Coordinates of C-alpha atoms and ligand atoms in Angstrom, one line a residue:
X29 CA -34.9 27.9 -42.8
X30 CA -34.2 25.3 -40.0
X31 CA -35.6 25.2 -36.6
X32 CA -34.5 22.9 -33.8
X33 CA -37.0 21.2 -31.6
X34 CA -36.1 20.4 -27.9
X35 CA -38.2 18.5 -25.5
X36 CA -35.9 18.0 -22.4
X37 CA -37.0 15.7 -19.4
X38 CA -35.2 15.0 -16.2
X39 CA -32.4 12.6 -17.6
X40 CA -33.1 12.7 -21.3
X41 CA -33.2 15.3 -24.2
X42 CA -35.0 14.3 -27.2
X43 CA -34.5 16.4 -30.5
X44 CA -35.6 17.1 -34.3
X45 CA -34.2 19.3 -36.4
X46 CA -37.0 20.7 -39.1
X47 CA -36.2 22.2 -42.6
X48 CA -39.2 24.2 -42.5
X49 CA -39.2 25.4 -46.4
X50 CA -41.1 21.9 -46.5
X51 CA -41.7 20.9 -42.5
X52 CA -39.7 17.9 -43.2
X53 CA -37.5 16.5 -40.3
X54 CA -33.8 16.3 -41.8
X55 CA -32.4 14.7 -38.1
X56 CA -34.0 13.6 -35.0
X57 CA -32.7 11.5 -31.9
X58 CA -32.2 11.5 -28.1
X59 CA -29.8 11.7 -25.2
X60 CA -30.6 9.0 -22.4
X61 CA -29.6 8.7 -18.8
X62 CA -28.4 12.3 -18.8
X63 CA -26.7 13.0 -15.2
X64 CA -25.9 9.5 -14.7
X65 CA -22.6 7.4 -14.7
X66 CA -22.8 6.8 -18.4
X67 CA -25.3 8.1 -21.2
X68 CA -26.3 7.1 -24.4
X69 CA -26.9 9.2 -27.8
X70 CA -29.0 7.8 -30.6
X71 CA -29.0 9.9 -33.4
X72 CA -30.7 9.6 -37.0
X73 CA -29.2 12.2 -39.7
X74 CA -27.3 11.6 -42.9
X75 CA -26.1 8.0 -41.4
X76 CA -27.7 6.8 -37.9
X77 CA -25.5 6.3 -34.9
X78 CA -25.5 5.1 -31.4
X79 CA -23.3 6.1 -28.8
X80 CA -23.2 4.2 -25.6
X81 CA -21.3 4.7 -22.4
X82 CA -20.8 8.4 -22.9
X83 CA -20.5 11.3 -20.2
X84 CA -22.9 13.7 -20.2
X85 CA -23.1 14.7 -16.7
X86 CA -25.4 17.7 -17.5
X87 CA -27.8 18.9 -19.5
X88 CA -25.3 21.2 -21.3
X89 CA -22.8 18.5 -22.1
X90 CA -26.1 16.4 -23.8
X91 CA -26.7 19.3 -25.8
X92 CA -23.1 19.8 -26.8
X93 CA -23.6 16.0 -28.1
X94 CA -26.8 16.8 -30.1
X95 CA -24.9 19.7 -31.8
X96 CA -22.0 18.0 -32.4
X97 CA -24.2 15.3 -33.9
X98 CA -26.2 17.6 -36.1
X99 CA -22.7 19.3 -37.9
X100 CA -20.9 16.1 -37.8
X101 CA -18.5 15.4 -40.9
X102 CA -20.3 12.1 -41.7
X103 CA -23.8 11.7 -39.6
X104 CA -24.4 15.3 -39.6
X105 CA -27.2 17.5 -41.6
X106 CA -26.0 21.0 -41.3
X107 CA -22.4 22.6 -42.3
X108 CA -22.7 25.2 -39.1
X109 CA -25.0 25.8 -36.0
X110 CA -25.5 29.4 -37.4
X111 CA -27.9 27.5 -40.1
X112 CA -30.3 27.0 -37.1
X113 CA -32.4 29.8 -36.9
X114 CA -34.2 29.4 -34.0
X115 CA -35.0 27.1 -31.3
X116 CA -38.5 25.7 -29.8
X117 CA -38.6 24.4 -26.4
X118 CA -41.5 22.4 -25.0
X119 CA -42.3 23.6 -21.6
X120 CA -45.0 21.8 -19.6
X121 CA -45.9 24.2 -17.6
X122 CA -46.5 28.3 -18.3
X123 CA -48.9 28.6 -15.5
X124 CA -51.6 31.5 -15.7
X125 CA -48.9 33.9 -17.2
X126 CA -48.6 32.7 -20.5
X127 CA -51.5 31.3 -22.9
X128 CA -49.2 31.2 -25.7
X129 CA -45.8 30.5 -27.1
X130 CA -43.3 33.6 -25.9
X131 CA -39.8 34.3 -27.7
X132 CA -37.8 33.5 -24.3
X133 CA -36.1 36.5 -22.9
X134 CA -35.5 37.4 -19.3
X135 CA -38.5 38.0 -17.8
X136 CA -40.1 34.5 -19.5
X137 CA -37.2 32.8 -17.7
X138 CA -38.1 34.3 -14.2
X139 CA -41.6 33.1 -14.7
X140 CA -40.4 29.7 -15.6
X141 CA -38.6 29.7 -12.4
X142 CA -41.2 30.9 -10.5
X143 CA -43.5 28.2 -11.9
X144 CA -41.1 25.2 -10.7
X145 CA -43.4 25.0 -7.1
X146 CA -46.7 24.3 -9.5
X147 CA -44.3 22.0 -11.9
X148 CA -41.8 20.2 -9.8
X149 CA -41.5 17.3 -11.6
X150 CA -41.2 18.6 -15.2
X151 CA -40.1 22.5 -15.2
X152 CA -36.8 22.3 -13.8
X153 CA -35.7 20.0 -16.7
X154 CA -37.2 21.8 -19.3
X155 CA -35.4 24.9 -18.0
X156 CA -32.0 22.9 -18.0
X157 CA -32.7 22.7 -21.8
X158 CA -33.1 26.0 -22.3
X159 CA -30.1 27.2 -20.2
X160 CA -27.9 24.8 -22.0
X161 CA -28.7 26.2 -25.4
X162 CA -28.5 29.5 -24.0
X163 CA -25.0 28.8 -22.9
X164 CA -23.9 26.9 -26.4
X165 CA -26.2 29.1 -28.6
X166 CA -26.2 32.7 -27.0
X167 CA -27.3 34.3 -30.1
X168 CA -30.0 32.0 -31.5
X169 CA -33.7 33.1 -30.5
X170 CA -35.7 30.3 -28.3
X171 CA -39.2 30.2 -28.0
X172 CA -41.1 28.4 -25.2
X173 CA -44.0 26.3 -26.3
X174 CA -46.3 25.8 -23.2
X175 CA -48.1 22.2 -22.8
X176 CA -50.9 24.0 -20.9
X177 CA -51.5 26.9 -23.5
X178 CA -54.1 25.3 -25.4
X179 CA -56.0 24.8 -22.8
X180 CA -56.0 28.2 -21.5
X181 CA -59.6 28.8 -23.0
X182 CA -61.2 26.4 -20.6
X183 CA -63.8 28.8 -18.7
X184 CA -63.4 29.4 -15.1
X185 CA -66.3 26.8 -14.0
X186 CA -64.3 24.0 -15.7
X187 CA -60.8 24.6 -14.5
X188 CA -61.8 25.7 -10.8
X189 CA -61.5 23.4 -8.2
X190 CA -63.9 23.8 -5.2
X191 CA -61.7 24.9 -2.8
X192 CA -61.5 28.0 -1.0
X193 CA -61.5 30.5 -3.4
X194 CA -58.9 32.7 -1.7
X195 CA -56.5 29.8 -2.0
X196 CA -57.0 29.5 -5.6
X197 CA -55.9 33.4 -5.8
X198 CA -52.6 32.9 -3.6
X199 CA -51.7 29.6 -4.8
X200 CA -52.9 29.4 -8.2
X201 CA -54.2 26.2 -7.4
X202 CA -56.4 25.3 -10.4
X203 CA -56.6 22.7 -13.6
X204 CA -54.0 23.8 -16.2
X205 CA -54.0 20.6 -18.4
X206 CA -51.4 19.2 -20.3
X207 CA -50.5 17.7 -23.7
X208 CA -52.0 20.8 -25.2
X209 CA -49.8 20.7 -28.2
X210 CA -51.1 17.3 -29.0
X211 CA -54.7 18.1 -28.4
X212 CA -54.5 21.2 -30.8
X213 CA -52.5 19.1 -33.7
X214 CA -55.0 16.2 -33.7
X215 CA -58.2 18.5 -33.1
X216 CA -56.9 20.8 -36.1
X217 CA -56.3 17.7 -38.3
X218 CA -60.0 16.4 -37.5
X219 CA -61.5 20.1 -38.6
X220 CA -59.4 19.9 -41.7
X221 CA -60.3 16.3 -42.3
X222 CA -64.2 17.0 -41.6
X223 CA -64.0 20.5 -43.4
X224 CA -65.6 22.5 -40.5
X225 CA -64.3 24.0 -37.2
X226 CA -67.8 24.5 -35.4
X227 CA -67.1 21.0 -34.0
X228 CA -67.7 19.2 -31.0
X229 CA -64.4 17.0 -30.5
X230 CA -63.4 14.9 -27.8
X231 CA -59.4 14.2 -27.9
X232 CA -58.3 10.9 -26.3
X233 CA -54.7 11.2 -26.1
X234 CA -53.6 7.7 -24.6
X235 CA -49.7 7.4 -24.5
X236 CA -47.9 6.5 -21.2
X237 CA -48.8 9.6 -19.8
X238 CA -52.7 10.3 -21.2
X239 CA -55.3 12.7 -21.3
X240 CA -58.7 13.9 -22.7
X241 CA -60.0 17.1 -23.7
X242 CA -63.2 18.5 -24.9
X243 CA -62.6 21.0 -27.8
X244 CA -65.5 23.3 -28.8
X245 CA -65.1 25.2 -32.4
X246 CA -61.5 25.2 -32.1
X247 CA -61.2 25.6 -28.4
X248 CA -60.3 23.6 -25.4
X249 CA -63.2 24.1 -23.2
X250 CA -62.6 20.9 -20.6
X251 CA -59.4 18.5 -20.0
X252 CA -58.7 15.5 -17.7
X253 CA -55.3 16.4 -16.2
X254 CA -55.1 19.2 -13.5
X255 CA -52.8 21.2 -11.6
X256 CA -50.5 18.0 -12.3
X257 CA -50.5 15.4 -14.7
X258 CA -51.6 12.8 -12.0
X259 CA -55.4 13.6 -12.3
X260 CA -57.7 12.1 -15.1
X261 CA -57.2 9.1 -16.9
X262 CA -55.2 6.2 -15.6
X263 CA -51.8 5.8 -16.6
X264 CA -48.7 4.0 -17.3
X265 CA -47.8 4.7 -13.5
X266 CA -50.1 7.4 -12.4
X267 CA -53.4 6.3 -10.8
X268 CA -55.4 9.3 -12.3
X269 CA -58.6 10.4 -10.6
X270 CA -58.7 9.1 -6.9
X271 CA -60.2 10.5 -3.6
X272 CA -57.6 13.0 -2.3
X273 CA -58.4 11.2 1.0
X274 CA -56.5 8.2 0.2
X275 CA -53.3 10.3 0.6
X276 CA -53.7 11.0 4.3
X277 CA -55.0 7.1 4.6
X278 CA -52.1 6.0 2.8
X279 CA -49.5 8.3 5.1
X280 CA -51.4 6.9 8.2
X281 CA -51.0 3.0 7.2
X282 CA -47.9 2.7 5.0
X283 CA -45.5 4.5 6.6
X284 CA -44.9 6.9 3.6
X285 CA -44.7 10.4 4.2
X286 CA -46.8 12.8 1.9
X287 CA -43.7 13.1 -0.5
X288 CA -43.3 9.4 -0.9
X289 CA -47.0 9.3 -1.6
X290 CA -47.1 11.8 -4.4
X291 CA -44.1 9.7 -6.0
X292 CA -45.8 6.4 -5.2
X293 CA -49.0 7.7 -6.9
X294 CA -46.9 9.0 -10.1
X295 CA -44.7 6.2 -10.5
X296 CA -45.9 3.0 -8.8
X297 CA -49.7 3.1 -9.6
X298 CA -51.9 3.3 -12.9
X299 CA -51.6 0.2 -15.3
X300 CA -48.4 -1.2 -13.5
X301 CA -49.8 -0.7 -9.9
X302 CA -53.1 -2.8 -11.3
X303 CA -51.3 -5.7 -13.6
X304 CA -48.7 -5.9 -11.6
X305 CA -45.8 -6.7 -14.1
X306 CA -45.4 -3.8 -16.7
X307 CA -46.4 -0.1 -17.5
X308 CA -46.2 -0.7 -20.9
X309 CA -49.3 -1.3 -22.8
X310 CA -48.0 -4.0 -25.3
X311 CA -47.0 -6.1 -22.4
X312 CA -50.2 -5.8 -20.6
X313 CA -52.1 -6.5 -23.8
X314 CA -50.1 -9.6 -24.7
X315 CA -50.9 -11.0 -21.2
X316 CA -54.4 -10.0 -21.7
X317 CA -54.6 -11.9 -24.5
X318 CA -53.5 -14.9 -23.0
X319 CA -56.4 -14.7 -20.7
X320 CA -54.0 -12.9 -17.4
X321 CA -56.9 -11.6 -15.2
X322 CA -54.9 -8.7 -13.7
X323 CA -54.1 -7.7 -16.9
X324 CA -57.7 -7.8 -18.3
X325 CA -58.8 -5.5 -14.7
X326 CA -56.1 -2.9 -16.3
X327 CA -57.5 -3.1 -19.6
X328 CA -60.6 -2.7 -18.7
X329 CA -60.4 -0.1 -16.0
X330 CA -58.2 2.0 -18.5
X331 CA -61.3 2.0 -21.1
X332 CA -63.9 2.7 -18.6
X333 CA -62.0 5.7 -17.5
X334 CA -61.7 6.8 -21.3
X335 CA -65.1 6.0 -22.0
X336 CA -66.4 7.7 -18.8
X337 CA -64.5 11.3 -20.3
X338 CA -66.1 10.5 -23.7
X339 CA -69.6 10.5 -22.0
X340 CA -68.7 13.5 -19.6
X341 CA -67.2 15.8 -22.2
X342 CA -70.2 15.0 -24.8
X343 CA -72.6 16.4 -21.9
X344 CA -70.1 19.3 -21.3
X345 CA -70.3 20.6 -25.1
X346 CA -73.9 19.2 -25.7
X347 CA -73.2 16.8 -28.2
X348 CA -70.4 15.0 -30.2
X349 CA -69.6 15.1 -33.5
X350 CA -65.8 13.5 -33.4
X351 CA -63.8 11.3 -31.1
X352 CA -60.3 10.8 -31.7
X353 CA -57.7 8.5 -30.4
X354 CA -53.8 9.5 -30.4
X355 CA -50.6 8.6 -28.5
X356 CA -49.0 5.3 -28.8
X357 CA -52.0 3.4 -27.1
X358 CA -54.7 5.4 -29.0
X359 CA -52.9 5.0 -32.2
X360 CA -52.1 1.5 -31.9
X361 CA -54.2 -0.5 -30.0
X362 CA -57.7 -1.5 -31.8
X363 CA -58.9 -3.5 -28.5
X364 CA -58.7 -0.2 -26.3
X365 CA -60.6 1.6 -29.4
X366 CA -62.8 -1.3 -29.6
X367 CA -63.6 -1.4 -25.9
X368 CA -64.1 2.3 -25.7
X369 CA -66.6 2.5 -28.3
X370 CA -68.7 -0.2 -27.1
X371 CA -72.0 1.1 -26.0
X372 CA -71.4 4.5 -27.4
X373 CA -74.1 4.1 -30.1
X374 CA -76.3 6.8 -28.0
X375 CA -74.0 9.4 -29.0
X376 CA -73.8 8.7 -32.9
X377 CA -70.6 6.7 -32.5
X378 CA -70.8 3.3 -34.3
X379 CA -67.6 1.4 -34.8
X380 CA -66.5 0.2 -38.1
X381 CA -64.9 -2.8 -37.0
X382 CA -62.9 -4.0 -40.3
X383 CA -61.6 -0.4 -40.3
X384 CA -60.5 -0.3 -36.5
X385 CA -58.8 -3.5 -36.7
X386 CA -56.8 -3.1 -40.0
X387 CA -55.7 0.7 -39.1
X388 CA -51.7 0.6 -39.8
X389 CA -49.0 2.2 -37.7
X390 CA -49.0 5.9 -38.3
X391 CA -51.9 6.1 -40.3
X392 CA -54.9 8.4 -40.1
X393 CA -58.0 6.9 -40.4
X394 CA -61.8 7.1 -40.0
X395 CA -63.4 3.8 -38.2
X396 CA -66.7 4.8 -37.6
X397 CA -69.7 4.4 -39.8
X398 CA -72.6 6.2 -37.4
X399 CA -73.3 10.3 -37.2
X400 CA -70.4 11.3 -35.1
X401 CA -67.1 10.2 -36.4
X402 CA -64.1 8.3 -35.0
X403 CA -60.8 8.9 -36.4
X404 CA -57.3 7.6 -35.5
X405 CA -54.9 10.7 -35.9
X406 CA -50.8 10.1 -35.3
X407 CA -49.8 13.1 -33.0
X408 CA -47.1 15.5 -33.7
X409 CA -46.2 17.7 -31.1
X410 CA -42.7 18.5 -32.6
X411 CA -44.2 20.3 -35.8
X412 CA -46.8 22.1 -33.8
X413 CA -43.6 23.5 -31.7
X414 CA -41.6 24.4 -34.8
X415 CA -44.5 25.9 -36.4
X416 CA -44.8 28.2 -33.7
X417 CA -41.2 29.0 -33.3
X418 CA -40.7 30.2 -36.8
X419 CA -43.9 32.5 -36.2
X420 CA -42.6 33.9 -33.5
X421 CA -39.2 34.6 -34.7
X422 CA -40.0 35.4 -38.2
Ligands
ADP661 P1 -45.6 9.0 -24.2 O1 -45.1 9.7 -25.2 O2 -46.4 9.2 -23.1 O3 -43.8 8.3 -23.7 P2 -46.2 7.2 -26.0 O4 -47.5 8.1 -26.4 O5 -45.0 6.9 -26.8 O6 -46.0 7.6 -24.5 O7 -47.2 5.8 -26.1 C1 -46.2 4.7 -25.1 C2 -47.5 3.7 -24.9 O8 -48.0 3.4 -26.3 C3 -46.9 2.4 -24.0 O9 -47.8 1.9 -23.2 C4 -46.8 1.3 -25.3 O10 -47.0 0.2 -24.6 C5 -47.8 1.8 -26.1 N1 -48.1 1.2 -27.3 C6 -47.0 1.2 -28.5 N2 -47.4 0.5 -29.6 C7 -48.4 -0.3 -29.3 C8 -49.0 -1.2 -30.0 N3 -48.6 -1.6 -30.9 N4 -50.1 -1.7 -29.5 C9 -50.5 -1.2 -28.1 N5 -49.9 -0.2 -27.4 C10 -48.9 0.1 -27.9

């Protein structure tokens, strides 16, 4: 049984084809700069290929490139598209309509279109990915796996904002949370490693986008991203938590309008805004080690925010059994893990320095010695999407 997993962004399509008999990835790749003058396809299959300067004016053309690559005589991995039994799509926001994955039909599509207002930066691209697949593979079942679904178990006092209750009801302004598929995957892995489900786990998913969650007895009880992914941690280019009055202040003092300020807070701030030269953590860490003071500030602000959330979520759950680091930064930066753990001994977290510094890329590893466990667990959102897709179409 082969399942194709699609993650469509505004100008990219990432894909993985799974053989679910042994849950292994048989091909994967990415279309980049979709909708621009010239696009790229990177495909790893029977052979690895890179097509530069190809024409992908829309997601439909990009999907055609993907499917051609999968069935190609030399670098493809299947003979015929009919071997793909279903397609699982990552969808950023299902709003309050969906608390779990669903098989996509007309009603689901209507709900996705209706939610565009709540997720204007992400849902349109996800919808384009689905529409493109439906056009080329009209008979293949499709499943939507929502990024906020895992967080739908948050209690009302955690997901509500303190705004007028009628406005919450009317406009659905509340915390939804994102990265749910990743938080679910790594928290399930932590439960498996510890051998119990009755745990209080804090997850730090630290990538270019970054979020934390509090997982109690297998359920998300709080998370740091909000109505949109802008809230919470400091990210590559997003500011995270900020006084909302800063928006009007920026409008009044910079000449930007509200939309421009929102774009600024999403694209020009965060680590990039603080250090001034890059949003990529590797660059910032390099400069930090050379003594660049703005890089130091970016690293320290980033880690301080993560640490504050660990404390907040331990308090919310009444304790902490396990802290998990995942995402590109969480999995690879021992400096970040060290700085976050520093001073958290009062929560039972005690770092094992050697284990922390010798963690290899892609490795799952325990790096604590205290009562509470600290793990690095590489995330795998795609396998969760593939599993849910298989479960729903079987
Ligand atoms: P996203 O999926 O949100 O785009 P990723 O989870 O791939 O992001 O994480 C990307 C981030 O991880 C980048 O800031 C990158 O610099 C950082 N990163 C990747 N490898 C390392 C490393 N070895 N050390 C420090 N940071 C790293």
